[in-house]
Coordinates of C-alpha atoms (C1' of nucleotides) in Angstrom, one line a residue:
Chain A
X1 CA 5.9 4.9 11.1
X2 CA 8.4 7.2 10.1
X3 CA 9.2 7.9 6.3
X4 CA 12.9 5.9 6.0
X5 CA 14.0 8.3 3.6
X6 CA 13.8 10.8 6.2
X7 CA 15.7 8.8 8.2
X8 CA 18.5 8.2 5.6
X9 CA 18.4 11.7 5.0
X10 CA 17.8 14.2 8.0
X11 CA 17.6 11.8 11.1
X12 CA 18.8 15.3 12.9
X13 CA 15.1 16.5 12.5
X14 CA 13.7 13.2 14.0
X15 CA 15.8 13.4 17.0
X16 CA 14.7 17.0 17.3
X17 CA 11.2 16.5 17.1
X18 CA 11.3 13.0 19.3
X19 CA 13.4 15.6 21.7
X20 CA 10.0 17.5 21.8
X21 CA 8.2 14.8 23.3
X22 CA 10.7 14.1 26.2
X23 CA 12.8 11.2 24.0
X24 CA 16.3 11.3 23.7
X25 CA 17.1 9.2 20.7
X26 CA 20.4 8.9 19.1
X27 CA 19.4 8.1 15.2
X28 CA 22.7 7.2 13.8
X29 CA 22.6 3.2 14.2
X30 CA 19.1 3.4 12.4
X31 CA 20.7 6.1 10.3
X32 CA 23.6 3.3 9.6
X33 CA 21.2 0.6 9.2
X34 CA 19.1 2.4 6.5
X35 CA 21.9 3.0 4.6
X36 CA 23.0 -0.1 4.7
X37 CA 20.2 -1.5 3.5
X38 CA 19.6 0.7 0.6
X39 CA 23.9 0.0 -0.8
X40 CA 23.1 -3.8 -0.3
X41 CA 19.9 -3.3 -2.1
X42 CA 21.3 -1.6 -4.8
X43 CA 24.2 -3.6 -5.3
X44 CA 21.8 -6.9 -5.3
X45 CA 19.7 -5.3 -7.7
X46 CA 22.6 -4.9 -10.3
X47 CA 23.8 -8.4 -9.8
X48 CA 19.9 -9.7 -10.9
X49 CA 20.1 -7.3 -13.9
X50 CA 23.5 -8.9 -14.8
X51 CA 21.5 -12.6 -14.1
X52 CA 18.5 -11.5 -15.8
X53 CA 20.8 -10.5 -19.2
X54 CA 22.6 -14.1 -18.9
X55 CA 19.3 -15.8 -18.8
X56 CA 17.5 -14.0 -22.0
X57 CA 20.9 -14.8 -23.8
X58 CA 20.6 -18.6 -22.9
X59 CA 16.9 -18.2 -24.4
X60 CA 17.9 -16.7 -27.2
X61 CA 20.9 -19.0 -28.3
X62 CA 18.9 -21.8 -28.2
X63 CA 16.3 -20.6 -30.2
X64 CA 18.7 -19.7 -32.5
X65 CA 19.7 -23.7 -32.4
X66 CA 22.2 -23.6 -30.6
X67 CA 22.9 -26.9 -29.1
X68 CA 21.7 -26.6 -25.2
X69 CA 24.8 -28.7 -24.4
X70 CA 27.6 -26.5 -26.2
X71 CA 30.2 -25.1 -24.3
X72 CA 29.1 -21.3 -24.6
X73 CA 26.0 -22.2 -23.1
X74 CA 27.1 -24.1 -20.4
X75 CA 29.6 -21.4 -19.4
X76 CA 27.0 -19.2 -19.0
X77 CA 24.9 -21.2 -17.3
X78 CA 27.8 -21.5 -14.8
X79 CA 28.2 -17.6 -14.7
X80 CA 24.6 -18.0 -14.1
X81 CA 24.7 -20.1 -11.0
X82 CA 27.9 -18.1 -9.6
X83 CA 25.4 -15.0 -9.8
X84 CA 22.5 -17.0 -7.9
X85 CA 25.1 -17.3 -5.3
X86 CA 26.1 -13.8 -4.5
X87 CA 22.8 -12.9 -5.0
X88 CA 21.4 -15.2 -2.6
X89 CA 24.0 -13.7 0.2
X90 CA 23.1 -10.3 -0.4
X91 CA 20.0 -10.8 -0.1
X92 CA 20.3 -12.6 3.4
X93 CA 22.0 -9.4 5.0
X94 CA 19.6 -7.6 3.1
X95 CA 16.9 -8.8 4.9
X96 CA 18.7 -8.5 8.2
X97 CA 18.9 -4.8 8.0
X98 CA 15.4 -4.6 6.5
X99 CA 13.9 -6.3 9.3
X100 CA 16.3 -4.6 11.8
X101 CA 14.9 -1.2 10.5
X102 CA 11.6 -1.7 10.3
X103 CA 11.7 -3.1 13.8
X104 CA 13.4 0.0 14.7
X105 CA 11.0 2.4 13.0
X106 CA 7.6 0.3 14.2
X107 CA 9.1 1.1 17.8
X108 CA 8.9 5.1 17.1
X109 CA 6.4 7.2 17.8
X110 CA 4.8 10.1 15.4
X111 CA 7.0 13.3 15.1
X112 CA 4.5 16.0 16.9
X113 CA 2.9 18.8 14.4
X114 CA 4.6 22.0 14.6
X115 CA 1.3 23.8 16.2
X116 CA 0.9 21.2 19.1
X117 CA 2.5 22.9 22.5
X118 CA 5.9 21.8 23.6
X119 CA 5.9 20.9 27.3
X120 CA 6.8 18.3 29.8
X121 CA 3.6 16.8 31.0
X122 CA -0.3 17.2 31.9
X123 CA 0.8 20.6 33.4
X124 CA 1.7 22.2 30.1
X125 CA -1.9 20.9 28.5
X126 CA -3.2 24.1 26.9
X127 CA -7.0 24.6 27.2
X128 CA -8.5 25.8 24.5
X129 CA -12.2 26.4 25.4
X130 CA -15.2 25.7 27.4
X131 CA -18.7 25.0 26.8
X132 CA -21.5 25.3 28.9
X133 CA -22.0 26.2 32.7
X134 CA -20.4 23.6 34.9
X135 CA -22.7 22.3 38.4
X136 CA -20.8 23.2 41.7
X137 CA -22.7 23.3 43.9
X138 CA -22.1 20.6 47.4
X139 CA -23.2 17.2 48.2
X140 CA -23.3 16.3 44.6
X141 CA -23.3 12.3 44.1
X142 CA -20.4 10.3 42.1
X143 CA -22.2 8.2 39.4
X144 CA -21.8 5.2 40.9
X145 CA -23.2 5.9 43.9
X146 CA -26.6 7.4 42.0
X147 CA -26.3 4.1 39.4
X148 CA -26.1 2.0 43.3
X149 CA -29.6 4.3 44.2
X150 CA -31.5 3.3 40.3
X151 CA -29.8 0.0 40.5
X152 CA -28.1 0.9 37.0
X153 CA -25.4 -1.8 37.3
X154 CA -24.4 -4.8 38.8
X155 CA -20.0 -4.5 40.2
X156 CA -19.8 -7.6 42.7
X157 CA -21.3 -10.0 40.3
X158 CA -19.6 -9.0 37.2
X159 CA -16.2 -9.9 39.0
X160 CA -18.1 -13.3 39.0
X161 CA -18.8 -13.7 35.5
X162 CA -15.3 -11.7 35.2
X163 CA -13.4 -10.1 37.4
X164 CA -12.7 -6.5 38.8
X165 CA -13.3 -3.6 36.0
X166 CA -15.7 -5.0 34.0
X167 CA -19.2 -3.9 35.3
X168 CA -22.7 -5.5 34.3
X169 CA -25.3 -2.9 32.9
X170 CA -29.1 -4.0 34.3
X171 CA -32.4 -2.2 34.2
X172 CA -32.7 1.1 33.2
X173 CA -28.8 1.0 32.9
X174 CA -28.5 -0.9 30.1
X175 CA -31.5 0.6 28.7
X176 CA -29.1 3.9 28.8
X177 CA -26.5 2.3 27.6
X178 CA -28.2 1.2 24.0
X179 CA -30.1 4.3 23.6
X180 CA -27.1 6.1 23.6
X181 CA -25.4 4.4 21.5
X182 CA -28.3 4.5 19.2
X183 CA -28.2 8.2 19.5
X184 CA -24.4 8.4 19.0
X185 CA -24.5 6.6 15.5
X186 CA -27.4 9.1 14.7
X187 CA -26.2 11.9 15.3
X188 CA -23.3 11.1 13.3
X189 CA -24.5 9.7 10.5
X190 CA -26.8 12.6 9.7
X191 CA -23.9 14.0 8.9
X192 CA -22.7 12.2 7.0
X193 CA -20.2 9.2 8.3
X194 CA -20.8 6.1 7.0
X195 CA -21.9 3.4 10.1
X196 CA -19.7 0.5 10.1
X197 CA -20.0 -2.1 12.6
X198 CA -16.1 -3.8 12.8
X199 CA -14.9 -7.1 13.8
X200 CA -13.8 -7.1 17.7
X201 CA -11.2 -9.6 17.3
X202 CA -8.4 -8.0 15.0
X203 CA -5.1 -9.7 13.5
X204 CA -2.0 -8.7 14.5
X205 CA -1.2 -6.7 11.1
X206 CA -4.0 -4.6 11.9
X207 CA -3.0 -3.6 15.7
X208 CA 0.3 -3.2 14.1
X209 CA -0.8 -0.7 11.3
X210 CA -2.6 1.8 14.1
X211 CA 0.6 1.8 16.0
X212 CA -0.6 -0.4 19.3
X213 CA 2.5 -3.0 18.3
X214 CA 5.0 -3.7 18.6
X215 CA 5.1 -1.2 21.7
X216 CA 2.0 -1.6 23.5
X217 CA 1.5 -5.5 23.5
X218 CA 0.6 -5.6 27.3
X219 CA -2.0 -3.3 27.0
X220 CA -4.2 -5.3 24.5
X221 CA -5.9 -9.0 25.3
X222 CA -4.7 -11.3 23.0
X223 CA -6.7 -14.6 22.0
X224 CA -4.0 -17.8 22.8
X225 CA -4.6 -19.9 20.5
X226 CA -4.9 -17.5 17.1
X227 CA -3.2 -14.3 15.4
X228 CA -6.3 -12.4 17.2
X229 CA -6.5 -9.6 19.8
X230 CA -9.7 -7.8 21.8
X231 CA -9.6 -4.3 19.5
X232 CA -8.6 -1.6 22.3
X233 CA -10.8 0.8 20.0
X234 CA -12.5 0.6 16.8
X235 CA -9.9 2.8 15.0
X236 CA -7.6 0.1 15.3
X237 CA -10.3 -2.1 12.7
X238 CA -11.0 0.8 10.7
X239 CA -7.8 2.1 9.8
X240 CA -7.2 -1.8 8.5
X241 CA -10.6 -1.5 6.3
X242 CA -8.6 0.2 3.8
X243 CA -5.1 -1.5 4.3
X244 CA -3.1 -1.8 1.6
X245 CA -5.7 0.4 -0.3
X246 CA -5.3 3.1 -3.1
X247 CA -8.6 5.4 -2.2
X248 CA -9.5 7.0 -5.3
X249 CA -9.0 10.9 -4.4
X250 CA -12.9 11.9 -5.5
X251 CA -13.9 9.6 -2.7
X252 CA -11.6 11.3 0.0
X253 CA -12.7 12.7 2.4
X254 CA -14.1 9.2 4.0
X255 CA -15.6 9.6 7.0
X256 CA -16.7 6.5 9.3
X257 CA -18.4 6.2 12.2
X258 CA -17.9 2.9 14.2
X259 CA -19.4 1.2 17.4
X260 CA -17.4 -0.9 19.2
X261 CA -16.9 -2.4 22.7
X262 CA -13.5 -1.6 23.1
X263 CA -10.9 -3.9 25.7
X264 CA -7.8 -2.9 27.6
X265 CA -5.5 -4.2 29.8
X266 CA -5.0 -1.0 32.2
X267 CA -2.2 -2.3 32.9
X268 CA -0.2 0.0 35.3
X269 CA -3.4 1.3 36.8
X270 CA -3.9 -0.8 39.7
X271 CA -6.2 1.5 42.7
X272 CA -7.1 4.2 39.8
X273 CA -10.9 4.8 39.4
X274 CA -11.8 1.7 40.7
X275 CA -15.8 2.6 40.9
X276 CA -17.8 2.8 38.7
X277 CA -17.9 3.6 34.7
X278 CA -14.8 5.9 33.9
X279 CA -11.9 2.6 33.9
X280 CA -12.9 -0.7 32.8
X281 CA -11.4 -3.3 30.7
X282 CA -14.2 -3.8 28.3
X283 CA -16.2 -0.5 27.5
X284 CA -18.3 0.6 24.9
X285 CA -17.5 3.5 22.4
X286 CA -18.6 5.0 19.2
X287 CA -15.6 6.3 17.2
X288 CA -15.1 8.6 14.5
X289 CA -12.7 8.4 11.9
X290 CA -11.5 10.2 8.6
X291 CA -8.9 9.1 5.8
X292 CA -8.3 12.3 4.0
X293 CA -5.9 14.2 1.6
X294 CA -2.8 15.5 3.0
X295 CA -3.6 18.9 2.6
X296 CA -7.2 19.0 4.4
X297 CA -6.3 17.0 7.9
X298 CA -5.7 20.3 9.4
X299 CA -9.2 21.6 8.5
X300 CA -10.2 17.9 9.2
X301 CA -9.0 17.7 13.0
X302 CA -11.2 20.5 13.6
X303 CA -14.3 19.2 12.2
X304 CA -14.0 15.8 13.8
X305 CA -13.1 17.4 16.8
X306 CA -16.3 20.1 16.4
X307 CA -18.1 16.2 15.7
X308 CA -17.0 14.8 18.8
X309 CA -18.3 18.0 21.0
X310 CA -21.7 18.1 19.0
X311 CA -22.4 15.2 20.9
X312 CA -21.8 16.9 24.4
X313 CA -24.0 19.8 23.2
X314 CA -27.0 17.9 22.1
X315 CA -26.3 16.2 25.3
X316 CA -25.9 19.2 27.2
X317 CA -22.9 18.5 29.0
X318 CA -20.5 21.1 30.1
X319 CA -16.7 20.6 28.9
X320 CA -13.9 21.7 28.0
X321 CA -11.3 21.5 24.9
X322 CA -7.4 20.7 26.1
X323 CA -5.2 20.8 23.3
X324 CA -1.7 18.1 24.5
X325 CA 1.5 19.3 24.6
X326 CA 4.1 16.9 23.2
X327 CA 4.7 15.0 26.1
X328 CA 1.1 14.0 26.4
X329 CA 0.3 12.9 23.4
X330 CA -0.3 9.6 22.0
X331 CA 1.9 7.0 20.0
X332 CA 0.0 7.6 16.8
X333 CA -0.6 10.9 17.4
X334 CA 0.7 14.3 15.8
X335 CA -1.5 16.4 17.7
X336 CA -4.5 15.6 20.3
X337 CA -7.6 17.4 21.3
X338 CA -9.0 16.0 24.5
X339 CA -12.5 17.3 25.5
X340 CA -12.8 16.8 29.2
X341 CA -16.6 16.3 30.4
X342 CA -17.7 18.4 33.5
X343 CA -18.5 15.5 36.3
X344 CA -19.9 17.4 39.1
X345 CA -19.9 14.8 41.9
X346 CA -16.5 14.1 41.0
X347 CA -15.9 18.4 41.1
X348 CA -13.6 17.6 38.1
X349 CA -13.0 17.4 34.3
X350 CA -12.5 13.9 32.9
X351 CA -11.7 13.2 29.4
X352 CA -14.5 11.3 27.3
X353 CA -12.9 12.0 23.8
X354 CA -9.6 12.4 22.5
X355 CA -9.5 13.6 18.6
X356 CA -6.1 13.0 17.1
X357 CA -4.5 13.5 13.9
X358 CA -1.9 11.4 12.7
X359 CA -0.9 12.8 9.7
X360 CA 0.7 9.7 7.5
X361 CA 1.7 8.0 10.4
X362 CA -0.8 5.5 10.3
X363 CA -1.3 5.1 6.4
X364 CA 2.3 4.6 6.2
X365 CA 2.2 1.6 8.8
X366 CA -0.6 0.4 6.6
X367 CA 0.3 1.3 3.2
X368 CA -3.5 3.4 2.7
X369 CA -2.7 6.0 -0.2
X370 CA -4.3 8.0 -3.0
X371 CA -4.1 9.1 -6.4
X372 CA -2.9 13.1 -6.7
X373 CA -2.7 13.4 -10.4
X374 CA -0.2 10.5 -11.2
X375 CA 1.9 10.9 -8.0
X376 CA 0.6 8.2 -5.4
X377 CA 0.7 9.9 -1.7
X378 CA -0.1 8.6 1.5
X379 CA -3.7 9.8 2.6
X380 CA -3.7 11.1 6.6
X381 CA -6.0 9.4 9.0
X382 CA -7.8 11.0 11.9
X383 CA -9.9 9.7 15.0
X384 CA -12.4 11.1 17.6
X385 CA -14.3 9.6 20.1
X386 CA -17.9 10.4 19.4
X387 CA -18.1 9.5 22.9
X388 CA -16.9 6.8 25.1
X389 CA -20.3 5.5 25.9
X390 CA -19.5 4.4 29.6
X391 CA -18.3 7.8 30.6
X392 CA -21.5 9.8 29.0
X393 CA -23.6 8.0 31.1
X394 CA -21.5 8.7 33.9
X395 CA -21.3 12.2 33.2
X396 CA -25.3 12.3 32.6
X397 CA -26.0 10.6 35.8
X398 CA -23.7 13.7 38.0
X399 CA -24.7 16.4 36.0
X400 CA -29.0 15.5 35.5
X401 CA -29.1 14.1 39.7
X402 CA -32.2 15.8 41.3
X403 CA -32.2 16.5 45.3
X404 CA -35.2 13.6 45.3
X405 CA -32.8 11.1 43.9
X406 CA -33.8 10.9 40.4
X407 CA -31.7 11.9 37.7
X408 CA -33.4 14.4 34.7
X409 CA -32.1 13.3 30.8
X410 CA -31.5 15.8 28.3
X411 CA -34.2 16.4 25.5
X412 CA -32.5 14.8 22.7
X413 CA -32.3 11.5 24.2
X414 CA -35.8 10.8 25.0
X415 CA -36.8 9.5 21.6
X416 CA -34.3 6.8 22.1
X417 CA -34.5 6.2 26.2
X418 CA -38.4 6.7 26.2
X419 CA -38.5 9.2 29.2
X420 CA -36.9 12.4 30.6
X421 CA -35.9 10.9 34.0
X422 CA -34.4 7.9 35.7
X423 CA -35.8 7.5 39.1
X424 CA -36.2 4.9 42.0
X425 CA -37.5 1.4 40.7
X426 CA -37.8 -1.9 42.2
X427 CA -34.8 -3.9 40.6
X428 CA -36.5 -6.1 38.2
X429 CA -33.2 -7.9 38.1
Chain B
rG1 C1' -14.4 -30.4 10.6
rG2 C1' -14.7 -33.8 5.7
rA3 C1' -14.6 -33.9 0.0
rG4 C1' -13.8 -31.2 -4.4
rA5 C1' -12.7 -26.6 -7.5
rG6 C1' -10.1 -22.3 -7.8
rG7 C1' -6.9 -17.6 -6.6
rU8 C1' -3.5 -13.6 -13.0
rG9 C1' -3.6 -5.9 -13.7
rG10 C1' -9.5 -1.3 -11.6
rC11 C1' -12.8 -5.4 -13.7
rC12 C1' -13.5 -9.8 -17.1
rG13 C1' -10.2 -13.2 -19.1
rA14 C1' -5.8 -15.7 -22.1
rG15 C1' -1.3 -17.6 -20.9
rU16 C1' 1.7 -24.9 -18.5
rG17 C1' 9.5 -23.3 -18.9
rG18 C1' 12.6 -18.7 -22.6
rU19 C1' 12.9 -11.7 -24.2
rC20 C1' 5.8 -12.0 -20.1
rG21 C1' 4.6 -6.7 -16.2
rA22 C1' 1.8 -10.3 -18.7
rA23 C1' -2.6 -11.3 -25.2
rG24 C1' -7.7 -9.8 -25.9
rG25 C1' -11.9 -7.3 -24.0
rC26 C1' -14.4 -3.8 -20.6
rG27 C1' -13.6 0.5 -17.8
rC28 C1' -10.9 5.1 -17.3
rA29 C1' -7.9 9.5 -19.4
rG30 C1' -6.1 12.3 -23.6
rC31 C1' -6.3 13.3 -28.8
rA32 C1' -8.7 13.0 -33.6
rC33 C1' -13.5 13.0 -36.1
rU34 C1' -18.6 16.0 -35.0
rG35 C1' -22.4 22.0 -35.0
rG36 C1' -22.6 19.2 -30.2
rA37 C1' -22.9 14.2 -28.6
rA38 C1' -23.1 8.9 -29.6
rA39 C1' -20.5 5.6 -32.5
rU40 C1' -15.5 5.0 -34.5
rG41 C1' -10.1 5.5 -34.6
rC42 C1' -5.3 6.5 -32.3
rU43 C1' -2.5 6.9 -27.8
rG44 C1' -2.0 6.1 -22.8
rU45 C1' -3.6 3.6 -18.3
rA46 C1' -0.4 -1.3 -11.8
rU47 C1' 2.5 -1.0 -7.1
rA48 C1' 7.0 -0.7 -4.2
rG49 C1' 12.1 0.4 -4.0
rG50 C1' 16.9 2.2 -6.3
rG51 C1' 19.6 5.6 -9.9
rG52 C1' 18.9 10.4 -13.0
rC53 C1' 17.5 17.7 -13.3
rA54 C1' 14.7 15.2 -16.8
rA55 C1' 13.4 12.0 -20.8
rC56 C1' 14.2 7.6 -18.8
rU57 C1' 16.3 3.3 -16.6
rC58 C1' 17.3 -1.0 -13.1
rU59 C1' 15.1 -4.5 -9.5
rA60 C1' 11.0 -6.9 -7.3
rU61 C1' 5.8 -8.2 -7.5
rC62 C1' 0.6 -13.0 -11.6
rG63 C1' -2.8 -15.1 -3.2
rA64 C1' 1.9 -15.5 0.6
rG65 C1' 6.5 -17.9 1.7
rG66 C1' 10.1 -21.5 0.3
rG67 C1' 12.4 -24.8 -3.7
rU68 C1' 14.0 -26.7 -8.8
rU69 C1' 16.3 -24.0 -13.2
rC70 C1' 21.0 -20.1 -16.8
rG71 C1' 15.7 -18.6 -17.0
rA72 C1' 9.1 -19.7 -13.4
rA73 C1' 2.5 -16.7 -13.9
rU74 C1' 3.8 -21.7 -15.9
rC75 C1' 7.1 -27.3 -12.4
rC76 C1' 7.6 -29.0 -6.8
rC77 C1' 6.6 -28.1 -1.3
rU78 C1' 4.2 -25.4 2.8
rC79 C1' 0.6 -21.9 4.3
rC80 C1' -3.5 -18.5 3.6
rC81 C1' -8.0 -17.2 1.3
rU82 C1' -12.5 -17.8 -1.9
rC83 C1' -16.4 -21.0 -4.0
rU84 C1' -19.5 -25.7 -4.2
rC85 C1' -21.3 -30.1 -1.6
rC86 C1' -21.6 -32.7 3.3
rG87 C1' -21.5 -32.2 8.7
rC88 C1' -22.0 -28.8 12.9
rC89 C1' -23.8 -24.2 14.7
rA90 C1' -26.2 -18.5 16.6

RNA sequence: GGAGAGGUGGCCGAGUGGUCGAAGGCGCAGCACUGGAAAUGCUGUAUAGGGGCAACUCUAUCGAGGGUUCGAAUCCCUCCCUCUCCGCCA
């Protein structure tokens, strides 16, 4: 959310920056409403202190002995009551414009960061850098047809239980699946992040304090009979761990590091990726997130996204950094680091982690602050996907597929899978 | 789900209609005392919004929302949460 004294104040630079990421907004109604909201508060305010004198005075007469039922005090207990009147009117329109204005400002997105490239769409994405040397050669499998071969996971039978995008993990597959997981959450949290392990079914307040409402309601599945949704991604559960928090400043940085099956609509993407691992509606991914000072998010964005890529490293997976330009970026976000796995039977980059920083975007939504001497500022939040666990295993099964059919693992993940390869078995499901 | 108890500041805890943003204690910070420290003493110590260059000041907030009243932490209503017992359950 958008700081409303800003909006009082320079809406012209809001416009501007919303400009940057292809909106055309015309502030001046919100400009109007804010203004409006702050006279009638102001002029409510001086009617209560006016109300507030009247009734001390009553207090005090009486004590005094004053007969409660002499004509002084019952005039002012009639000035009283006029008072409790207007006031009670003001504060009716007040609330209309508050609520008018907040609805207003929950409905826009972050202002980008100066450094993140203008541009106009995927096309003016600015690659930063690669990492390792990407597989190219021919007749190279998609993952889904090597998981078909090791009989990883189950598709017709999951639209069964389910329906279509949501895929059933079996044998070695879900095997996989938990050991990387495991190895995520390790890798991490020698480190330093603290684990936490978040409640999948989150309140409204708390998809409304990450910035997926009130705009993105048809994205998220929402439970009928209760104020609970299907968390789209654990930030959304950790940024509300600290809502309505003051974080003492000696204990910023925090840095967590949640697992979570994640659950999304996909609405709007009927025919896209419709095999295998890379779009489903429930998916499993281990997120990282930071609430820090103001000052260090910069620095901050770096590390988580350095975080992020240690992952692809130990896993050995060639990628690539794309840093968004405006138009790409998310709701929350000021600016966006993707990194973009190599998937070698798929010849193309795919994103598997996107580490954002959203300044005070998100603490203001959620009221998360911190002590800076006696001033109380909003702390900024960052998130990184420390990976989307579906699309590693994807990208592990293209990039370690032999010419016999088997597919060699990377080194650091045979203490948690238990062996370097996955080859050919009789489906034991 | 049924029965009962309760929700007050960072924490504990007083406060059942009148100047209460809230006694007292703990904690924390500053100062004094000390060779240094402990102990002690003094002072300060919530959040949000508005006004002011500032000192400061106004408004709201005692789980949340309504109501009664000139005046509510205190009385009334609704909701939420926590605890104890019973039931159910992985």
């Amino acid at each position: 959310m958008l700081d409303q004294r800003l909006v009082r104040e320079n809406p012209t630079l809001i416009a501007l920056e919303l400009e940057r990421r292809g909106m055309q907004v015309d502030l001046a109604p919100l400009q109007q409403i804010a203004q409006q909201q702050r006279d009638l508060e102001e002029k409510r305010s001086n009617l209560q202190a006016e109300g507030n004198r009247i009734g001390k005075q009553v207090g005090q007469l009486i004590k005094t002995g004053l007969d409660p039922t002499s004509n002084e005090i019952i005039n002012l207990r009639k000035e009283g009551n006029l008072i409790k009147q207007e006031v009670s009117l003001l504060e009716e329109e007040e609330k209309k414009a508050s609520f008018a204005l907040k609805e207003k400002l929950l409905s826009l997105p972050n202002l980008p960061s100066k450094e993140c490239p203008d541009g106009k769409g995927e096309n003016d994405n600015q690659e930063i850098r690669r990492w390792g040397n990407p597989r190219k050669d021919n007749n190279l499998f998609e993952h889904w047809e090597i998981a078909d071969q090791l009989k990883l996971f189950e598709t017709e039978r999951s639209a069964r239980i389910s329906q279509s995008r949501f895929v059933t993990l079996i044998n070695e597959g879900a095997r996989l699946e938990r050991a990387l997981i495991n190895f995520m959450l390790d890798l991490h949290t020698s480190k330093g992040y603290k684990e936490i392990l978040p409640p999948v079914l989150v309140n409204t307040e708390s998809l409304t304090g990450s910035g997926q409402l009130p705009k993105f309601a048809d994205e998220s599945f929402k439970c009928a009979e209760d104020d609970l949704w299907l968390t789209p991604t654990a930030e959304v559960p950790v940024t509300s761990f600290h809502r309505n928090e003051i974080i003492a400043s000696e204990k910023l940085p925090l840095r967590y590091v949640a697992y979570s099956p994640c659950f999304r609509r996909e609405a709007g993407s009927y025919g896209r990726d419709t095999r295998g691992l890379i779009r489903l509606h429930q998916f499993n991914k281990v997120e990282l997130y930071w609430f820090c000072h103001p000052e260090q998010s910069e620095k901050a964005h770096k590390e988580i996204t350095n975080d992020a890529e240690a992952v692809l490293q130990a896993l050995e997976l060639p990628y690539r950094v794309i840093d968004l330009c405006t138009a790409d970026l998310g709701f929350s976000a000021a600016r966006t680091f993707d990194l973009e796995v190599w998937l070698p039977g798929a010849n193309a980059y795919r994103e598997i982690s996107s580490c954002s920083i959203c300044g005070d975007f998100q603490a203001r939504r959620s009221s998360i602050r911190t002590k800076d001497g006696k001033m109380t500022k909003l702390v900024h939040t960052l998130n990184g996907s420390g990976l989307a666990v579906g699309r590693t295993m994807a990208a592990l099964l293209e990039n370690g597929q032999q010419s016999d059919g088997s597919v060699v693992l990377p080194k650091a993940l045979i203490p948690y899978f238990g062996k370097s390869r996955l080859q050919q078995i009789k489906s034991i499901v």
